[in-house]
mmCIF file of N, CA and C in Angstrom:
data_model
loop_
_atom_site.group_PDB
_atom_site.id
_atom_site.type_symbol
_atom_site.label_atom_id
_atom_site.label_comp_id
_atom_site.label_asym_id
_atom_site.label_seq_id
_atom_site.Cartn_x
_atom_site.Cartn_y
_atom_site.Cartn_z
ATOM 1 N N MET A 1 -11.705 33.231 -21.996
ATOM 2 C CA MET A 1 -10.306 33.148 -21.638
ATOM 3 C C MET A 1 -10.132 32.987 -20.134
ATOM 4 N N LYS A 2 -10.936 33.754 -19.353
ATOM 5 C CA LYS A 2 -10.863 33.626 -17.890
ATOM 6 C C LYS A 2 -11.270 32.239 -17.452
ATOM 7 N N ARG A 3 -12.264 31.696 -18.155
ATOM 8 C CA ARG A 3 -12.716 30.353 -17.802
ATOM 9 C C ARG A 3 -11.629 29.316 -18.076
ATOM 10 N N ILE A 4 -10.908 29.450 -19.164
ATOM 11 C CA ILE A 4 -9.839 28.528 -19.499
ATOM 12 C C ILE A 4 -8.720 28.622 -18.466
ATOM 13 N N LEU A 5 -8.341 29.852 -18.083
ATOM 14 C CA LEU A 5 -7.303 30.021 -17.052
ATOM 15 C C LEU A 5 -7.756 29.442 -15.712
ATOM 16 N N PHE A 6 -9.044 29.632 -15.380
ATOM 17 C CA PHE A 6 -9.571 29.077 -14.148
ATOM 18 C C PHE A 6 -9.471 27.549 -14.129
ATOM 19 N N VAL A 7 -9.921 26.935 -15.224
ATOM 20 C CA VAL A 7 -9.874 25.479 -15.350
ATOM 21 C C VAL A 7 -8.423 24.987 -15.308
ATOM 22 N N PHE A 8 -7.532 25.659 -15.998
ATOM 23 C CA PHE A 8 -6.107 25.280 -16.000
ATOM 24 C C PHE A 8 -5.529 25.386 -14.584
ATOM 25 N N GLY A 9 -5.873 26.465 -13.871
ATOM 26 C CA GLY A 9 -5.422 26.646 -12.480
ATOM 27 C C GLY A 9 -5.956 25.539 -11.592
ATOM 28 N N LEU A 10 -7.191 25.164 -11.780
ATOM 29 C CA LEU A 10 -7.804 24.091 -11.014
ATOM 30 C C LEU A 10 -7.095 22.763 -11.264
ATOM 31 N N ILE A 11 -6.758 22.509 -12.497
ATOM 32 C CA ILE A 11 -6.043 21.270 -12.849
ATOM 33 C C ILE A 11 -4.677 21.252 -12.169
ATOM 34 N N LEU A 12 -3.949 22.368 -12.195
ATOM 35 C CA LEU A 12 -2.650 22.452 -11.532
ATOM 36 C C LEU A 12 -2.762 22.236 -10.024
ATOM 37 N N LEU A 13 -3.760 22.852 -9.402
ATOM 38 C CA LEU A 13 -3.994 22.696 -7.970
ATOM 39 C C LEU A 13 -4.292 21.261 -7.631
ATOM 40 N N THR A 14 -5.134 20.621 -8.388
ATOM 41 C CA THR A 14 -5.485 19.208 -8.162
ATOM 42 C C THR A 14 -4.250 18.337 -8.333
ATOM 43 N N ALA A 15 -3.433 18.576 -9.314
ATOM 44 C CA ALA A 15 -2.210 17.796 -9.529
ATOM 45 C C ALA A 15 -1.266 17.971 -8.348
ATOM 46 N N ASN A 16 -1.125 19.154 -7.805
ATOM 47 C CA ASN A 16 -0.259 19.368 -6.642
ATOM 48 C C ASN A 16 -0.783 18.681 -5.406
ATOM 49 N N VAL A 17 -2.097 18.662 -5.197
ATOM 50 C CA VAL A 17 -2.685 17.983 -4.046
ATOM 51 C C VAL A 17 -2.476 16.488 -4.159
ATOM 52 N N VAL A 18 -2.698 15.927 -5.326
ATOM 53 C CA VAL A 18 -2.511 14.479 -5.541
ATOM 54 C C VAL A 18 -1.036 14.142 -5.327
ATOM 55 N N SER A 19 -0.138 14.960 -5.850
ATOM 56 C CA SER A 19 1.298 14.720 -5.695
ATOM 57 C C SER A 19 1.691 14.745 -4.229
ATOM 58 N N ALA A 20 1.179 15.702 -3.460
ATOM 59 C CA ALA A 20 1.495 15.798 -2.037
ATOM 60 C C ALA A 20 0.945 14.605 -1.265
ATOM 61 N N GLN A 21 -0.236 14.100 -1.668
ATOM 62 C CA GLN A 21 -0.817 12.969 -0.988
ATOM 63 C C GLN A 21 -0.037 11.692 -1.261
ATOM 64 N N GLN A 22 0.660 11.600 -2.365
ATOM 65 C CA GLN A 22 1.418 10.401 -2.695
ATOM 66 C C GLN A 22 2.711 10.299 -1.917
ATOM 67 N N LYS A 23 3.180 11.399 -1.347
ATOM 68 C CA LYS A 23 4.389 11.389 -0.553
ATOM 69 C C LYS A 23 4.042 10.838 0.827
ATOM 70 N N GLU A 24 4.545 9.656 1.116
ATOM 71 C CA GLU A 24 4.260 9.002 2.384
ATOM 72 C C GLU A 24 5.548 8.510 3.020
ATOM 73 N N ALA A 25 5.486 8.300 4.311
ATOM 74 C CA ALA A 25 6.590 7.691 5.030
ATOM 75 C C ALA A 25 6.461 6.164 4.867
ATOM 76 N N SER A 26 7.557 5.455 5.017
ATOM 77 C CA SER A 26 7.544 4.009 4.939
ATOM 78 C C SER A 26 8.561 3.453 5.923
ATOM 79 N N ILE A 27 8.121 2.615 6.840
ATOM 80 C CA ILE A 27 8.998 2.083 7.880
ATOM 81 C C ILE A 27 9.557 0.725 7.509
ATOM 82 N N SER A 28 10.843 0.530 7.783
ATOM 83 C CA SER A 28 11.485 -0.771 7.581
ATOM 84 C C SER A 28 12.608 -0.912 8.607
ATOM 85 N N VAL A 29 13.094 -2.119 8.801
ATOM 86 C CA VAL A 29 14.190 -2.386 9.711
ATOM 87 C C VAL A 29 15.446 -2.599 8.872
ATOM 88 N N VAL A 30 16.550 -1.998 9.300
ATOM 89 C CA VAL A 30 17.805 -2.065 8.557
ATOM 90 C C VAL A 30 18.325 -3.498 8.465
ATOM 91 N N ASP A 31 18.396 -4.205 9.603
ATOM 92 C CA ASP A 31 18.947 -5.576 9.597
ATOM 93 C C ASP A 31 17.854 -6.648 9.612
ATOM 94 N N SER A 32 17.222 -6.829 10.766
ATOM 95 C CA SER A 32 16.197 -7.852 10.886
ATOM 96 C C SER A 32 15.167 -7.415 11.931
ATOM 97 N N ALA A 33 13.915 -7.816 11.759
ATOM 98 C CA ALA A 33 12.839 -7.484 12.691
ATOM 99 C C ALA A 33 12.814 -8.482 13.866
ATOM 100 N N VAL A 34 13.708 -9.471 13.829
ATOM 101 C CA VAL A 34 13.787 -10.469 14.900
ATOM 102 C C VAL A 34 15.220 -10.490 15.411
ATOM 103 N N TYR A 35 15.391 -10.437 16.755
ATOM 104 C CA TYR A 35 16.713 -10.539 17.338
ATOM 105 C C TYR A 35 16.716 -11.670 18.368
ATOM 106 N N ASP A 36 17.700 -12.571 18.243
ATOM 107 C CA ASP A 36 17.834 -13.707 19.137
ATOM 108 C C ASP A 36 19.014 -13.450 20.084
ATOM 109 N N PHE A 37 18.715 -13.281 21.372
ATOM 110 C CA PHE A 37 19.772 -13.086 22.369
ATOM 111 C C PHE A 37 20.528 -14.379 22.648
ATOM 112 N N GLY A 38 19.964 -15.516 22.240
ATOM 113 C CA GLY A 38 20.597 -16.796 22.555
ATOM 114 C C GLY A 38 20.390 -17.116 24.011
ATOM 115 N N ASP A 39 21.395 -17.750 24.620
ATOM 116 C CA ASP A 39 21.325 -18.104 26.037
ATOM 117 C C ASP A 39 21.787 -16.917 26.883
ATOM 118 N N VAL A 40 20.956 -16.532 27.865
ATOM 119 C CA VAL A 40 21.303 -15.449 28.777
ATOM 120 C C VAL A 40 21.127 -15.955 30.213
ATOM 121 N N ASN A 41 21.859 -15.356 31.129
ATOM 122 C CA ASN A 41 21.765 -15.722 32.530
ATOM 123 C C ASN A 41 20.867 -14.763 33.295
ATOM 124 N N GLU A 42 19.938 -15.313 34.057
ATOM 125 C CA GLU A 42 19.037 -14.498 34.853
ATOM 126 C C GLU A 42 19.806 -13.575 35.788
ATOM 127 N N LYS A 43 20.905 -14.075 36.361
ATOM 128 C CA LYS A 43 21.685 -13.338 37.339
ATOM 129 C C LYS A 43 22.364 -12.100 36.719
ATOM 130 N N ASP A 44 22.512 -12.058 35.397
ATOM 131 C CA ASP A 44 23.181 -10.922 34.765
ATOM 132 C C ASP A 44 22.299 -9.699 34.586
ATOM 133 N N GLY A 45 21.009 -9.866 34.841
ATOM 134 C CA GLY A 45 20.082 -8.723 34.774
ATOM 135 C C GLY A 45 19.624 -8.385 33.372
ATOM 136 N N PRO A 46 19.029 -7.187 33.221
ATOM 137 C CA PRO A 46 18.415 -6.775 31.946
ATOM 138 C C PRO A 46 19.398 -6.806 30.762
ATOM 139 N N ILE A 47 18.853 -7.149 29.595
ATOM 140 C CA ILE A 47 19.611 -7.185 28.351
ATOM 141 C C ILE A 47 18.920 -6.266 27.338
ATOM 142 N N THR A 48 19.699 -5.711 26.434
ATOM 143 C CA THR A 48 19.159 -4.716 25.493
ATOM 144 C C THR A 48 19.623 -4.988 24.067
ATOM 145 N N HIS A 49 18.715 -4.731 23.133
ATOM 146 C CA HIS A 49 19.068 -4.734 21.703
ATOM 147 C C HIS A 49 18.450 -3.479 21.070
ATOM 148 N N THR A 50 19.198 -2.878 20.168
ATOM 149 C CA THR A 50 18.710 -1.696 19.468
ATOM 150 C C THR A 50 18.447 -2.023 18.017
ATOM 151 N N PHE A 51 17.191 -1.872 17.612
ATOM 152 C CA PHE A 51 16.795 -2.071 16.227
ATOM 153 C C PHE A 51 16.976 -0.746 15.490
ATOM 154 N N LYS A 52 17.555 -0.788 14.301
ATOM 155 C CA LYS A 52 17.699 0.389 13.451
ATOM 156 C C LYS A 52 16.488 0.413 12.517
ATOM 157 N N ILE A 53 15.755 1.515 12.557
ATOM 158 C CA ILE A 53 14.558 1.715 11.750
ATOM 159 C C ILE A 53 14.884 2.693 10.642
ATOM 160 N N LYS A 54 14.462 2.393 9.419
ATOM 161 C CA LYS A 54 14.744 3.284 8.283
ATOM 162 C C LYS A 54 13.436 3.786 7.686
ATOM 163 N N ASN A 55 13.475 5.037 7.237
ATOM 164 C CA ASN A 55 12.345 5.618 6.505
ATOM 165 C C ASN A 55 12.629 5.481 5.030
ATOM 166 N N ASP A 56 11.940 4.554 4.360
ATOM 167 C CA ASP A 56 12.116 4.345 2.927
ATOM 168 C C ASP A 56 11.147 5.195 2.104
ATOM 169 N N GLY A 57 10.329 5.993 2.777
ATOM 170 C CA GLY A 57 9.362 6.816 2.067
ATOM 171 C C GLY A 57 9.909 8.190 1.734
ATOM 172 N N GLU A 58 9.005 9.043 1.251
ATOM 173 C CA GLU A 58 9.388 10.396 0.847
ATOM 174 C C GLU A 58 9.023 11.453 1.884
ATOM 175 N N ALA A 59 8.100 11.147 2.806
ATOM 176 C CA ALA A 59 7.693 12.073 3.858
ATOM 177 C C ALA A 59 8.377 11.673 5.164
ATOM 178 N N PRO A 60 8.517 12.591 6.113
ATOM 179 C CA PRO A 60 9.110 12.254 7.407
ATOM 180 C C PRO A 60 8.325 11.141 8.117
ATOM 181 N N LEU A 61 9.044 10.223 8.733
ATOM 182 C CA LEU A 61 8.459 9.110 9.478
ATOM 183 C C LEU A 61 8.333 9.517 10.936
ATOM 184 N N VAL A 62 7.139 9.402 11.481
ATOM 185 C CA VAL A 62 6.896 9.754 12.876
ATOM 186 C C VAL A 62 6.420 8.511 13.625
ATOM 187 N N ILE A 63 7.222 8.072 14.575
ATOM 188 C CA ILE A 63 6.823 6.942 15.430
ATOM 189 C C ILE A 63 5.937 7.527 16.516
ATOM 190 N N THR A 64 4.676 7.109 16.522
ATOM 191 C CA THR A 64 3.718 7.700 17.458
ATOM 192 C C THR A 64 3.609 6.932 18.774
ATOM 193 N N LYS A 65 3.865 5.617 18.723
ATOM 194 C CA LYS A 65 3.689 4.793 19.913
ATOM 195 C C LYS A 65 4.443 3.480 19.723
ATOM 196 N N VAL A 66 5.012 2.969 20.799
ATOM 197 C CA VAL A 66 5.670 1.663 20.787
ATOM 198 C C VAL A 66 5.167 0.905 22.008
ATOM 199 N N VAL A 67 4.609 -0.297 21.787
ATOM 200 C CA VAL A 67 3.973 -1.044 22.870
ATOM 201 C C VAL A 67 4.616 -2.447 22.964
ATOM 202 N N ALA A 68 5.105 -2.780 24.169
ATOM 203 C CA ALA A 68 5.677 -4.102 24.430
ATOM 204 C C ALA A 68 4.582 -5.081 24.796
ATOM 205 N N SER A 69 4.796 -6.358 24.481
ATOM 206 C CA SER A 69 3.797 -7.384 24.772
ATOM 207 C C SER A 69 3.774 -7.808 26.243
ATOM 208 N N CYS A 70 4.756 -7.349 27.029
ATOM 209 C CA CYS A 70 4.891 -7.797 28.384
ATOM 210 C C CYS A 70 5.552 -6.691 29.220
ATOM 211 N N GLY A 71 5.226 -6.646 30.503
ATOM 212 C CA GLY A 71 5.843 -5.655 31.398
ATOM 213 C C GLY A 71 7.331 -5.863 31.619
ATOM 214 N N CYS A 72 7.819 -7.035 31.238
ATOM 215 C CA CYS A 72 9.249 -7.345 31.396
ATOM 216 C C CYS A 72 10.084 -6.762 30.259
ATOM 217 N N THR A 73 9.415 -6.170 29.272
ATOM 218 C CA THR A 73 10.077 -5.614 28.089
ATOM 219 C C THR A 73 9.779 -4.121 28.017
ATOM 220 N N THR A 74 10.858 -3.322 27.893
ATOM 221 C CA THR A 74 10.696 -1.866 27.872
ATOM 222 C C THR A 74 11.277 -1.303 26.592
ATOM 223 N N PRO A 75 10.461 -0.592 25.802
ATOM 224 C CA PRO A 75 10.982 0.062 24.598
ATOM 225 C C PRO A 75 11.329 1.530 24.828
ATOM 226 N N ASP A 76 12.295 2.004 24.080
ATOM 227 C CA ASP A 76 12.646 3.427 24.045
ATOM 228 C C ASP A 76 12.962 3.718 22.580
ATOM 229 N N TRP A 77 12.490 4.864 22.044
ATOM 230 C CA TRP A 77 12.617 5.084 20.607
ATOM 231 C C TRP A 77 12.919 6.524 20.277
ATOM 232 N N THR A 78 13.324 6.748 19.040
ATOM 233 C CA THR A 78 13.574 8.068 18.482
ATOM 234 C C THR A 78 12.245 8.843 18.473
ATOM 235 N N LYS A 79 12.214 9.975 19.155
ATOM 236 C CA LYS A 79 10.982 10.747 19.273
ATOM 237 C C LYS A 79 10.804 11.765 18.134
ATOM 238 N N GLU A 80 11.894 12.257 17.558
ATOM 239 C CA GLU A 80 11.785 13.252 16.507
ATOM 240 C C GLU A 80 11.514 12.557 15.166
ATOM 241 N N PRO A 81 10.882 13.256 14.228
ATOM 242 C CA PRO A 81 10.619 12.676 12.894
ATOM 243 C C PRO A 81 11.896 12.207 12.209
ATOM 244 N N ILE A 82 11.806 11.095 11.511
ATOM 245 C CA ILE A 82 12.945 10.537 10.776
ATOM 246 C C ILE A 82 12.784 10.927 9.310
ATOM 247 N N ALA A 83 13.755 11.675 8.803
ATOM 248 C CA ALA A 83 13.695 12.169 7.421
ATOM 249 C C ALA A 83 13.791 11.028 6.426
ATOM 250 N N SER A 84 13.354 11.262 5.220
ATOM 251 C CA SER A 84 13.421 10.278 4.143
ATOM 252 C C SER A 84 14.846 9.793 3.941
ATOM 253 N N GLY A 85 15.019 8.459 3.931
ATOM 254 C CA GLY A 85 16.324 7.869 3.729
ATOM 255 C C GLY A 85 17.177 7.781 4.975
ATOM 256 N N LYS A 86 16.717 8.332 6.097
ATOM 257 C CA LYS A 86 17.489 8.336 7.333
ATOM 258 C C LYS A 86 17.007 7.237 8.274
ATOM 259 N N THR A 87 17.763 7.028 9.363
ATOM 260 C CA THR A 87 17.428 5.984 10.308
ATOM 261 C C THR A 87 17.192 6.555 11.716
ATOM 262 N N GLY A 88 16.456 5.791 12.474
ATOM 263 C CA GLY A 88 16.204 6.070 13.889
ATOM 264 C C GLY A 88 16.421 4.769 14.636
ATOM 265 N N GLU A 89 16.149 4.783 15.937
ATOM 266 C CA GLU A 89 16.389 3.595 16.747
ATOM 267 C C GLU A 89 15.206 3.249 17.643
ATOM 268 N N ILE A 90 15.048 1.965 17.864
ATOM 269 C CA ILE A 90 14.123 1.475 18.872
ATOM 270 C C ILE A 90 14.921 0.522 19.746
ATOM 271 N N LYS A 91 15.156 0.954 20.976
ATOM 272 C CA LYS A 91 15.931 0.158 21.924
ATOM 273 C C LYS A 91 14.950 -0.656 22.791
ATOM 274 N N VAL A 92 15.162 -1.972 22.827
ATOM 275 C CA VAL A 92 14.278 -2.863 23.567
ATOM 276 C C VAL A 92 15.076 -3.531 24.680
ATOM 277 N N THR A 93 14.609 -3.376 25.920
ATOM 278 C CA THR A 93 15.271 -3.969 27.084
ATOM 279 C C THR A 93 14.362 -5.030 27.682
ATOM 280 N N PHE A 94 14.945 -6.202 27.917
ATOM 281 C CA PHE A 94 14.215 -7.324 28.502
ATOM 282 C C PHE A 94 14.830 -7.641 29.875
ATOM 283 N N ASP A 95 13.974 -7.764 30.902
ATOM 284 C CA ASP A 95 14.438 -8.125 32.245
ATOM 285 C C ASP A 95 14.126 -9.603 32.496
ATOM 286 N N PRO A 96 15.163 -10.439 32.572
ATOM 287 C CA PRO A 96 14.947 -11.868 32.731
ATOM 288 C C PRO A 96 14.663 -12.335 34.160
ATOM 289 N N THR A 97 14.657 -11.408 35.101
ATOM 290 C CA THR A 97 14.468 -11.765 36.510
ATOM 291 C C THR A 97 13.155 -12.499 36.713
ATOM 292 N N GLY A 98 13.261 -13.713 37.262
ATOM 293 C CA GLY A 98 12.078 -14.533 37.537
ATOM 294 C C GLY A 98 11.438 -15.142 36.307
ATOM 295 N N ARG A 99 12.172 -15.182 35.206
ATOM 296 C CA ARG A 99 11.607 -15.709 33.937
ATOM 297 C C ARG A 99 12.518 -16.741 33.297
ATOM 298 N N PRO A 100 12.840 -17.839 34.021
ATOM 299 C CA PRO A 100 13.716 -18.835 33.427
ATOM 300 C C PRO A 100 13.016 -19.579 32.274
ATOM 301 N N GLY A 101 13.823 -20.026 31.316
ATOM 302 C CA GLY A 101 13.294 -20.767 30.178
ATOM 303 C C GLY A 101 13.258 -19.918 28.923
ATOM 304 N N PRO A 102 12.720 -20.482 27.853
ATOM 305 C CA PRO A 102 12.656 -19.742 26.577
ATOM 306 C C PRO A 102 11.707 -18.552 26.653
ATOM 307 N N PHE A 103 12.013 -17.520 25.894
ATOM 308 C CA PHE A 103 11.122 -16.357 25.820
ATOM 309 C C PHE A 103 11.059 -15.834 24.393
ATOM 310 N N THR A 104 9.900 -15.311 24.045
ATOM 311 C CA THR A 104 9.680 -14.599 22.793
ATOM 312 C C THR A 104 8.773 -13.426 23.129
ATOM 313 N N LYS A 105 9.261 -12.219 22.898
ATOM 314 C CA LYS A 105 8.502 -10.998 23.206
ATOM 315 C C LYS A 105 8.407 -10.145 21.946
ATOM 316 N N THR A 106 7.281 -9.485 21.803
ATOM 317 C CA THR A 106 7.093 -8.612 20.647
ATOM 318 C C THR A 106 6.935 -7.170 21.100
ATOM 319 N N VAL A 107 7.287 -6.281 20.168
ATOM 320 C CA VAL A 107 7.128 -4.843 20.361
ATOM 321 C C VAL A 107 6.420 -4.311 19.114
ATOM 322 N N SER A 108 5.262 -3.704 19.328
ATOM 323 C CA SER A 108 4.476 -3.159 18.212
ATOM 324 C C SER A 108 4.825 -1.685 18.040
ATOM 325 N N VAL A 109 5.208 -1.321 16.821
ATOM 326 C CA VAL A 109 5.612 0.044 16.516
ATOM 327 C C VAL A 109 4.510 0.686 15.659
ATOM 328 N N TYR A 110 3.954 1.772 16.162
ATOM 329 C CA TYR A 110 2.907 2.497 15.438
ATOM 330 C C TYR A 110 3.498 3.791 14.881
ATOM 331 N N SER A 111 3.207 4.051 13.613
ATOM 332 C CA SER A 111 3.771 5.240 12.967
ATOM 333 C C SER A 111 2.897 5.660 11.801
ATOM 334 N N ASN A 112 3.290 6.743 11.158
ATOM 335 C CA ASN A 112 2.600 7.173 9.957
ATOM 336 C C ASN A 112 3.125 6.443 8.722
ATOM 337 N N GLY A 113 4.018 5.469 8.927
ATOM 338 C CA GLY A 113 4.640 4.757 7.821
ATOM 339 C C GLY A 113 3.978 3.442 7.469
ATOM 340 N N LYS A 114 2.942 3.047 8.216
ATOM 341 C CA LYS A 114 2.282 1.763 7.939
ATOM 342 C C LYS A 114 0.958 1.763 8.676
ATOM 343 N N ALA A 115 -0.075 1.249 8.010
ATOM 344 C CA ALA A 115 -1.375 1.081 8.678
ATOM 345 C C ALA A 115 -1.210 -0.046 9.701
ATOM 346 N N GLY A 116 -1.745 0.128 10.874
ATOM 347 C CA GLY A 116 -1.582 -0.882 11.924
ATOM 348 C C GLY A 116 -0.190 -0.760 12.531
ATOM 349 N N SER A 117 0.347 -1.854 12.983
ATOM 350 C CA SER A 117 1.656 -1.825 13.632
ATOM 351 C C SER A 117 2.711 -2.617 12.834
ATOM 352 N N TYR A 118 3.954 -2.235 13.088
ATOM 353 C CA TYR A 118 5.104 -2.948 12.562
ATOM 354 C C TYR A 118 5.663 -3.676 13.749
ATOM 355 N N VAL A 119 5.844 -5.004 13.667
ATOM 356 C CA VAL A 119 6.199 -5.806 14.839
ATOM 357 C C VAL A 119 7.671 -6.188 14.828
ATOM 358 N N LEU A 120 8.328 -5.922 15.961
ATOM 359 C CA LEU A 120 9.698 -6.345 16.209
ATOM 360 C C LEU A 120 9.641 -7.468 17.238
ATOM 361 N N THR A 121 10.590 -8.409 17.168
ATOM 362 C CA THR A 121 10.580 -9.551 18.081
ATOM 363 C C THR A 121 11.952 -9.777 18.674
ATOM 364 N N ILE A 122 11.953 -10.063 19.985
ATOM 365 C CA ILE A 122 13.197 -10.523 20.646
ATOM 366 C C ILE A 122 12.924 -11.906 21.220
ATOM 367 N N LYS A 123 13.952 -12.719 21.270
ATOM 368 C CA LYS A 123 13.786 -14.047 21.815
ATOM 369 C C LYS A 123 15.091 -14.540 22.403
ATOM 370 N N GLY A 124 15.026 -15.660 23.100
ATOM 371 C CA GLY A 124 16.214 -16.237 23.712
ATOM 372 C C GLY A 124 15.818 -17.265 24.757
ATOM 373 N N LYS A 125 16.783 -17.633 25.577
ATOM 374 C CA LYS A 125 16.520 -18.629 26.627
ATOM 375 C C LYS A 125 17.248 -18.158 27.882
ATOM 376 N N VAL A 126 16.483 -18.055 28.995
ATOM 377 C CA VAL A 126 17.028 -17.583 30.244
ATOM 378 C C VAL A 126 17.422 -18.763 31.118
ATOM 379 N N ALA A 127 18.715 -18.774 31.530
ATOM 380 C CA ALA A 127 19.205 -19.791 32.474
ATOM 381 C C ALA A 127 18.924 -19.246 33.874
ATOM 382 N N PRO A 128 18.270 -20.067 34.734
ATOM 383 C CA PRO A 128 17.893 -19.597 36.071
ATOM 384 C C PRO A 128 19.126 -19.352 36.970
ATOM 385 N N LYS A 129 18.910 -18.495 37.986
ATOM 386 C CA LYS A 129 19.952 -18.262 38.991
ATOM 387 C C LYS A 129 20.207 -19.567 39.735
ATOM 388 N N GLN A 130 21.434 -19.778 40.065
ATOM 389 C CA GLN A 130 21.799 -20.938 40.874
ATOM 390 C C GLN A 130 21.729 -20.528 42.344
ATOM 391 N N THR A 131 20.978 -21.262 43.138
ATOM 392 C CA THR A 131 20.863 -20.906 44.588
ATOM 393 C C THR A 131 21.692 -21.766 45.453
#
């Protein structure tokens, strides 16, 4: 009888561990992973777009690191865990100073919601300052 109870307890413990392991975070973007600023003027200075990030998973989403492809692009993001079904933000600022012409910049988002990175993209065309 003790052996049966032990085995039954072991089965329950294993089922709970498997169930807990299946609960994962999942990252997605609410609108689009690409934002087009269109035509911007260099003289107007830095421009910003805020991406809304959603946790589609069952566990809290933790953004661990956000890396821009260029020093002209600066990310800022929600630092606290994002609960299941809730949203957070990643604000991306691009400085067009000295960068006339078309641009495409990426921001890699690292989290517990996806292996590798989730990539966001900003693009547009910078009109040079008139001298």
